[in-house]
mmCIF file of C-alpha atoms and ligand atoms in Angstrom:
data_model
loop_
_atom_site.group_PDB
_atom_site.id
_atom_site.type_symbol
_atom_site.label_atom_id
_atom_site.label_comp_id
_atom_site.label_asym_id
_atom_site.label_seq_id
_atom_site.Cartn_x
_atom_site.Cartn_y
_atom_site.Cartn_z
ATOM 1 C CA MET A 1 -3.028 -6.236 18.892
ATOM 2 C CA ARG A 2 -4.364 -3.272 17.258
ATOM 3 C CA ILE A 3 -4.988 -3.083 13.542
ATOM 4 C CA ALA A 4 -5.724 0.221 11.788
ATOM 5 C CA ILE A 5 -7.421 0.314 8.073
ATOM 6 C CA ASP A 6 -7.604 3.831 6.486
ATOM 7 C CA GLY A 7 -8.467 4.591 3.118
ATOM 8 C CA PRO A 8 -10.704 6.409 0.819
ATOM 9 C CA ALA A 9 -14.559 5.641 0.195
ATOM 10 C CA GLY A 10 -15.251 2.285 -1.328
ATOM 11 C CA ALA A 11 -11.650 0.912 -0.881
ATOM 12 C CA GLY A 12 -13.261 -1.974 0.920
ATOM 13 C CA LYS A 13 -12.313 -1.030 4.580
ATOM 14 C CA SER A 14 -15.451 -1.886 6.291
ATOM 15 C CA THR A 15 -15.874 -5.075 4.351
ATOM 16 C CA VAL A 16 -12.588 -6.560 5.200
ATOM 17 C CA ALA A 17 -12.235 -5.213 8.460
ATOM 18 C CA LYS A 18 -15.360 -6.998 9.600
ATOM 19 C CA ILE A 19 -14.287 -10.282 8.356
ATOM 20 C CA LEU A 20 -10.776 -9.973 9.794
ATOM 21 C CA ALA A 21 -12.239 -9.080 13.229
ATOM 22 C CA LYS A 22 -14.611 -11.985 13.103
ATOM 23 C CA LYS A 23 -11.652 -14.565 11.902
ATOM 24 C CA LEU A 24 -9.380 -13.170 14.417
ATOM 25 C CA GLY A 25 -11.875 -12.712 17.235
ATOM 26 C CA PHE A 26 -11.122 -9.086 17.542
ATOM 27 C CA THR A 27 -13.456 -6.073 18.201
ATOM 28 C CA TYR A 28 -14.537 -4.198 14.964
ATOM 29 C CA LEU A 29 -14.815 -0.682 15.106
ATOM 30 C CA ASP A 30 -16.365 1.384 12.261
ATOM 31 C CA THR A 31 -15.219 4.994 12.868
ATOM 32 C CA GLY A 32 -17.094 6.071 9.729
ATOM 33 C CA ALA A 33 -20.521 4.922 11.281
ATOM 34 C CA MET A 34 -19.860 7.152 14.190
ATOM 35 C CA TYR A 35 -19.047 10.228 12.041
ATOM 36 C CA ARG A 36 -22.371 9.285 10.022
ATOM 37 C CA ALA A 37 -24.380 9.061 13.275
ATOM 38 C CA VAL A 38 -23.437 12.642 14.184
ATOM 39 C CA THR A 39 -24.385 13.680 10.740
ATOM 40 C CA VAL A 40 -27.772 12.215 11.088
ATOM 41 C CA LEU A 41 -28.129 14.564 14.264
ATOM 42 C CA PHE A 42 -27.115 17.317 12.142
ATOM 43 C CA LEU A 43 -29.823 16.741 9.604
ATOM 44 C CA GLU A 44 -32.446 15.986 12.326
ATOM 45 C CA ASN A 45 -31.807 19.083 14.171
ATOM 46 C CA ASN A 46 -31.356 21.057 10.849
ATOM 47 C CA LEU A 47 -28.110 22.397 12.423
ATOM 48 C CA SER A 48 -25.851 24.713 10.588
ATOM 49 C CA LEU A 49 -22.194 23.707 10.330
ATOM 50 C CA ALA A 50 -21.317 27.220 11.705
ATOM 51 C CA ASP A 51 -23.376 27.150 14.993
ATOM 52 C CA GLU A 52 -20.566 26.449 17.240
ATOM 53 C CA ASN A 53 -23.067 26.614 20.532
ATOM 54 C CA GLY A 54 -25.394 24.475 18.820
ATOM 55 C CA ILE A 55 -22.906 21.933 18.050
ATOM 56 C CA LYS A 56 -21.657 21.923 21.487
ATOM 57 C CA ARG A 57 -24.932 21.395 22.903
ATOM 58 C CA LEU A 58 -25.634 18.354 20.461
ATOM 59 C CA LEU A 59 -22.370 16.715 21.338
ATOM 60 C CA GLU A 60 -23.105 16.907 24.978
ATOM 61 C CA ASN A 61 -26.314 15.265 24.604
ATOM 62 C CA ALA A 62 -25.397 12.640 21.929
ATOM 63 C CA ASP A 63 -25.132 9.211 22.869
ATOM 64 C CA ILE A 64 -23.591 6.970 20.375
ATOM 65 C CA LYS A 65 -23.426 3.165 20.974
ATOM 66 C CA ILE A 66 -21.940 0.516 18.940
ATOM 67 C CA ILE A 67 -23.424 -2.876 19.693
ATOM 68 C CA PRO A 68 -21.462 -5.786 18.173
ATOM 69 C CA GLY A 69 -23.748 -8.707 16.798
ATOM 70 C CA ASP A 70 -23.451 -11.799 14.515
ATOM 71 C CA GLU A 71 -24.992 -9.836 11.685
ATOM 72 C CA GLY A 72 -22.660 -6.763 12.000
ATOM 73 C CA GLN A 73 -22.815 -4.171 14.506
ATOM 74 C CA LYS A 74 -25.824 -2.011 15.374
ATOM 75 C CA ILE A 75 -25.518 1.731 15.766
ATOM 76 C CA LEU A 76 -27.554 3.351 18.621
ATOM 77 C CA LEU A 77 -27.949 7.115 18.690
ATOM 78 C CA ASN A 78 -29.629 8.074 21.884
ATOM 79 C CA GLU A 79 -31.043 4.601 22.366
ATOM 80 C CA ARG A 80 -32.566 4.495 18.684
ATOM 81 C CA ASP A 81 -31.233 2.016 15.993
ATOM 82 C CA VAL A 82 -29.882 4.124 13.398
ATOM 83 C CA THR A 83 -27.933 1.391 11.460
ATOM 84 C CA ASP A 84 -29.864 1.844 8.126
ATOM 85 C CA LEU A 85 -30.464 5.531 8.363
ATOM 86 C CA ILE A 86 -26.812 6.493 8.610
ATOM 87 C CA ARG A 87 -26.216 4.818 5.015
ATOM 88 C CA THR A 88 -28.582 7.278 3.352
ATOM 89 C CA PRO A 89 -27.357 9.322 0.355
ATOM 90 C CA GLN A 90 -28.148 12.505 2.424
ATOM 91 C CA VAL A 91 -26.016 11.460 5.191
ATOM 92 C CA SER A 92 -23.121 10.402 2.577
ATOM 93 C CA GLU A 93 -23.476 13.878 0.944
ATOM 94 C CA LEU A 94 -22.937 15.894 4.047
ATOM 95 C CA VAL A 95 -20.724 13.482 6.286
ATOM 96 C CA ALA A 96 -17.527 14.770 5.069
ATOM 97 C CA LYS A 97 -18.365 18.449 5.943
ATOM 98 C CA VAL A 98 -19.516 17.357 9.481
ATOM 99 C CA SER A 99 -16.246 15.361 9.942
ATOM 100 C CA ALA A 100 -14.124 18.350 9.153
ATOM 101 C CA LEU A 101 -15.380 20.144 12.278
ATOM 102 C CA PRO A 102 -12.788 20.333 15.146
ATOM 103 C CA GLU A 103 -15.494 19.639 18.041
ATOM 104 C CA VAL A 104 -16.838 16.669 16.251
ATOM 105 C CA ARG A 105 -13.271 15.177 15.516
ATOM 106 C CA GLU A 106 -12.351 15.713 19.246
ATOM 107 C CA TYR A 107 -15.455 14.165 20.480
ATOM 108 C CA LEU A 108 -15.397 11.156 18.287
ATOM 109 C CA THR A 109 -11.672 10.468 18.730
ATOM 110 C CA GLU A 110 -11.904 10.268 22.506
ATOM 111 C CA LEU A 111 -14.954 7.991 22.199
ATOM 112 C CA GLN A 112 -13.133 5.893 19.609
ATOM 113 C CA ARG A 113 -9.860 5.722 22.000
ATOM 114 C CA LYS A 114 -11.943 4.394 24.986
ATOM 115 C CA ILE A 115 -13.260 1.492 22.870
ATOM 116 C CA ILE A 116 -9.809 0.718 21.573
ATOM 117 C CA ALA A 117 -8.191 0.874 25.081
ATOM 118 C CA LYS A 118 -10.466 -2.404 26.004
ATOM 119 C CA GLY A 119 -8.437 -4.953 23.847
ATOM 120 C CA ASN A 120 -7.782 -6.357 20.430
ATOM 121 C CA VAL A 121 -9.202 -4.229 17.689
ATOM 122 C CA VAL A 122 -9.605 -3.792 13.939
ATOM 123 C CA ALA A 123 -10.660 -0.254 13.548
ATOM 124 C CA ASP A 124 -11.358 1.401 9.985
ATOM 125 C CA GLY A 125 -11.792 5.067 9.205
ATOM 126 C CA ARG A 126 -9.442 7.846 7.763
ATOM 127 C CA ASP A 127 -7.227 8.811 10.412
ATOM 128 C CA ILE A 128 -6.826 5.768 12.468
ATOM 129 C CA GLY A 129 -3.254 4.963 11.736
ATOM 130 C CA THR A 130 -2.310 8.638 11.731
ATOM 131 C CA VAL A 131 -4.329 10.110 14.863
ATOM 132 C CA VAL A 132 -6.559 7.693 16.617
ATOM 133 C CA MET A 133 -4.028 4.838 17.195
ATOM 134 C CA PRO A 134 -0.649 5.912 15.831
ATOM 135 C CA GLU A 135 0.765 3.201 17.931
ATOM 136 C CA ALA A 136 -1.059 0.304 16.397
ATOM 137 C CA GLU A 137 0.959 -2.650 15.579
ATOM 138 C CA VAL A 138 -0.534 -3.266 12.095
ATOM 139 C CA LYS A 139 -1.315 -0.270 9.783
ATOM 140 C CA ILE A 140 -2.826 -0.948 6.486
ATOM 141 C CA PHE A 141 -3.774 1.942 3.732
ATOM 142 C CA LEU A 142 -6.443 0.278 1.398
ATOM 143 C CA THR A 143 -7.103 1.739 -1.816
ATOM 144 C CA ALA A 144 -8.561 1.203 -5.379
ATOM 145 C CA SER A 145 -8.916 3.199 -8.595
ATOM 146 C CA ALA A 146 -11.661 5.735 -8.199
ATOM 147 C CA GLU A 147 -13.798 4.129 -10.972
ATOM 148 C CA GLU A 148 -13.680 0.912 -9.121
ATOM 149 C CA ARG A 149 -14.558 2.318 -5.827
ATOM 150 C CA ALA A 150 -17.472 4.240 -7.447
ATOM 151 C CA ARG A 151 -18.756 0.877 -9.146
ATOM 152 C CA ARG A 152 -18.549 -0.781 -6.123
ATOM 153 C CA ARG A 153 -20.662 1.810 -4.050
ATOM 154 C CA HIS A 154 -23.083 2.208 -6.872
ATOM 155 C CA ARG A 155 -23.695 -1.638 -7.156
ATOM 156 C CA GLU A 156 -24.423 -1.341 -3.365
ATOM 157 C CA LEU A 157 -26.776 1.493 -3.653
ATOM 158 C CA LEU A 158 -28.738 -0.157 -6.450
ATOM 159 C CA ALA A 159 -28.968 -3.362 -4.387
ATOM 160 C CA ARG A 160 -30.251 -1.354 -1.504
ATOM 161 C CA GLY A 161 -32.968 0.268 -3.730
ATOM 162 C CA TYR A 162 -31.579 3.691 -4.276
ATOM 163 C CA GLU A 163 -31.937 4.524 -8.043
ATOM 164 C CA VAL A 164 -28.614 6.712 -8.548
ATOM 165 C CA SER A 165 -26.687 6.766 -11.553
ATOM 166 C CA TYR A 166 -22.949 5.567 -11.774
ATOM 167 C CA GLU A 167 -21.895 8.997 -12.827
ATOM 168 C CA GLU A 168 -23.644 10.709 -9.577
ATOM 169 C CA VAL A 169 -21.814 8.029 -7.315
ATOM 170 C CA PHE A 170 -18.590 8.672 -9.115
ATOM 171 C CA ARG A 171 -18.785 12.534 -8.390
ATOM 172 C CA GLU A 172 -20.058 11.956 -4.913
ATOM 173 C CA VAL A 173 -16.931 9.571 -4.222
ATOM 174 C CA LEU A 174 -14.411 12.264 -5.535
ATOM 175 C CA LYS A 175 -15.898 15.184 -3.711
ATOM 176 C CA ARG A 176 -15.809 13.157 -0.583
ATOM 177 C CA ASP A 177 -12.098 12.111 -1.194
ATOM 178 C CA GLU A 178 -11.427 15.649 -1.820
ATOM 179 C CA LEU A 179 -12.897 17.036 1.384
ATOM 180 C CA ASP A 180 -11.385 14.105 3.286
ATOM 181 C CA THR A 181 -7.838 14.734 1.968
ATOM 182 C CA THR A 182 -7.672 18.408 2.169
ATOM 183 C CA ARG A 183 -9.280 19.303 5.408
ATOM 184 C CA GLU A 184 -7.133 20.843 8.120
ATOM 185 C CA ILE A 185 -7.439 18.385 10.988
ATOM 186 C CA SER A 186 -6.545 14.802 10.580
ATOM 187 C CA PRO A 187 -6.852 14.649 6.900
ATOM 188 C CA LEU A 188 -7.010 11.297 5.097
ATOM 189 C CA ARG A 189 -3.485 10.213 4.296
ATOM 190 C CA LYS A 190 -1.160 7.169 4.726
ATOM 191 C CA ALA A 191 0.677 6.945 7.859
ATOM 192 C CA GLU A 192 4.484 6.518 6.872
ATOM 193 C CA ASP A 193 4.542 2.932 8.456
ATOM 194 C CA ALA A 194 1.265 1.878 6.909
ATOM 195 C CA ILE A 195 1.435 -0.902 4.182
ATOM 196 C CA LEU A 196 -0.369 0.365 0.855
ATOM 197 C CA VAL A 197 -2.705 -2.328 -0.333
ATOM 198 C CA ASP A 198 -4.195 -1.524 -3.920
ATOM 199 C CA THR A 199 -7.566 -3.689 -4.284
ATOM 200 C CA THR A 200 -8.235 -2.768 -7.694
ATOM 201 C CA GLY A 201 -9.361 -5.775 -9.744
ATOM 202 C CA LEU A 202 -9.151 -8.075 -6.295
ATOM 203 C CA LYS A 203 -11.990 -9.982 -4.770
ATOM 204 C CA ILE A 204 -12.893 -9.582 -1.243
ATOM 205 C CA GLU A 205 -11.512 -13.001 -0.149
ATOM 206 C CA GLU A 206 -8.193 -11.953 -2.004
ATOM 207 C CA VAL A 207 -7.862 -8.678 -0.161
ATOM 208 C CA VAL A 208 -8.639 -10.707 3.159
ATOM 209 C CA ALA A 209 -5.896 -13.386 2.415
ATOM 210 C CA LYS A 210 -3.423 -10.511 1.702
ATOM 211 C CA LEU A 211 -4.096 -8.651 4.866
ATOM 212 C CA LEU A 212 -4.063 -11.950 6.988
ATOM 213 C CA GLU A 213 -0.628 -12.550 5.480
ATOM 214 C CA ILE A 214 0.416 -9.107 6.728
ATOM 215 C CA ILE A 215 -1.199 -9.545 10.032
ATOM 216 C CA GLY A 216 0.698 -13.269 10.290
ATOM 217 C CA ARG A 217 3.963 -11.659 9.444
ATOM 218 C CA LYS A 218 3.602 -8.884 12.214
ATOM 219 C CA GLN A 219 2.483 -11.455 14.702
ATOM 220 C CA ASP A 220 5.573 -13.542 13.978
ATOM 221 C CA VAL A 221 7.976 -10.793 15.144
ATOM 222 C CA LEU A 222 6.076 -9.586 18.091
HETATM 223 O O1 CDP B 1 -17.791 3.616 3.902
HETATM 224 P P1 CDP B 1 -17.246 4.917 3.325
HETATM 225 O O2 CDP B 1 -16.138 5.017 2.862
HETATM 226 O O3 CDP B 1 -18.359 5.677 2.394
HETATM 227 O O4 CDP B 1 -17.202 6.058 4.522
HETATM 228 P P2 CDP B 1 -17.336 5.816 5.969
HETATM 229 O O5 CDP B 1 -16.209 5.115 6.505
HETATM 230 O O6 CDP B 1 -18.645 5.399 6.501
HETATM 231 O O7 CDP B 1 -16.956 7.497 6.363
HETATM 232 C C1 CDP B 1 -17.952 8.461 5.919
HETATM 233 C C2 CDP B 1 -17.024 9.727 6.202
HETATM 234 O O8 CDP B 1 -16.846 9.940 7.671
HETATM 235 C C3 CDP B 1 -15.888 9.817 5.219
HETATM 236 O O9 CDP B 1 -15.872 10.372 4.204
HETATM 237 C C4 CDP B 1 -15.182 10.975 6.348
HETATM 238 O O10 CDP B 1 -15.556 12.207 5.789
HETATM 239 C C5 CDP B 1 -15.657 10.731 7.726
HETATM 240 N N1 CDP B 1 -14.710 10.083 8.607
HETATM 241 C C6 CDP B 1 -13.444 10.535 9.192
HETATM 242 O O11 CDP B 1 -13.487 11.981 8.907
HETATM 243 N N2 CDP B 1 -12.718 10.117 9.935
HETATM 244 C C7 CDP B 1 -12.794 8.615 10.202
HETATM 245 N N3 CDP B 1 -12.058 8.056 11.060
HETATM 246 C C8 CDP B 1 -13.766 7.990 9.513
HETATM 247 C C9 CDP B 1 -14.674 8.676 8.893
HETATM 248 O O1 CDP B 2 -15.673 0.897 3.844
HETATM 249 P P1 CDP B 2 -15.204 1.318 2.355
HETATM 250 O O2 CDP B 2 -16.002 2.540 1.834
HETATM 251 O O3 CDP B 2 -13.851 1.376 2.213
HETATM 252 O O4 CDP B 2 -15.876 0.071 1.343
HETATM 253 P P2 CDP B 2 -16.838 -0.920 1.817
HETATM 254 O O5 CDP B 2 -18.204 -0.410 2.182
HETATM 255 O O6 CDP B 2 -16.152 -2.118 2.586
HETATM 256 O O7 CDP B 2 -17.018 -1.567 0.307
HETATM 257 C C1 CDP B 2 -17.988 -1.077 -0.828
HETATM 258 C C2 CDP B 2 -18.321 -2.008 -1.579
HETATM 259 O O8 CDP B 2 -17.396 -2.680 -2.365
HETATM 260 C C3 CDP B 2 -19.301 -3.178 -0.864
HETATM 261 O O9 CDP B 2 -20.423 -3.407 -1.231
HETATM 262 C C4 CDP B 2 -18.107 -4.213 -1.033
HETATM 263 O O10 CDP B 2 -18.821 -5.559 -0.987
HETATM 264 C C5 CDP B 2 -17.478 -4.053 -2.311
HETATM 265 N N1 CDP B 2 -16.269 -4.775 -2.555
HETATM 266 C C6 CDP B 2 -15.939 -5.364 -3.357
HETATM 267 O O11 CDP B 2 -16.594 -5.673 -4.361
HETATM 268 N N2 CDP B 2 -14.672 -5.739 -3.720
HETATM 269 C C7 CDP B 2 -13.648 -5.502 -2.688
HETATM 270 N N3 CDP B 2 -12.369 -5.973 -2.937
HETATM 271 C C8 CDP B 2 -13.863 -4.814 -1.613
HETATM 272 C C9 CDP B 2 -15.351 -4.522 -1.438
#
């Protein structure tokens, strides 16, 4: 069974996808982490978004591995652990621009499909139900009000020691939503056959229960 979870930043995708994968014994694939890892490479190499040859070279030499573990997955970039580095505000600020590049999307979509082909999976991102695995048995479009999503992100950043204001986070979340929904290739949108789940005001456990119910219903008819 393939489960696709798409939606905007702070909707709760990675939190609930991780829990679902654990409960179901499926592989969890965090595609956003892959776009973030490529963004780390852009920052470290000071690569311009317009440098087509440079981007080609960068991707040819990139080795991104996702290592599942009890404490969540680890992201290895050319054998270096970048699990924490991919979550810095600098990466969050640039990632939507890097993700709009056709070369980057082509490269990562192929990598994602290889992982998905191995078996049962819960994958989260922006284009999973529409592009990466349009044939997924279960498609969820997770969302919440922009204010709540920014509040969640803000709380998370403060807990990790970043001194950012709520307003800054709110602006960043809106900006990223705008870039993700308006880009030309694989924009963020709900697949026609995806089930919309609004998580505004819902606790993580409540969202998980809702999704398990949707998955259970689907399993019954398969
Ligand atoms: O967790 P958060 O919502 O902040 O984002 P993420 O899932 O880590 O993804 C970071 C960014 O990567 C998104 O804002 C998109 O620009 C891009 N992305 C994408 O274009 N396609 C995907 N399948 C996943 C992420
Ligand atoms: O992956 P995505 O950007 O969609 O969101 P996330 O990283 O899973 O969740 C963002 C933050 O919101 C995390 O700190 C979650 O613990 C929190 N969260 C929440 O408070 N209530 C929910 N229903 C879902 C997530």
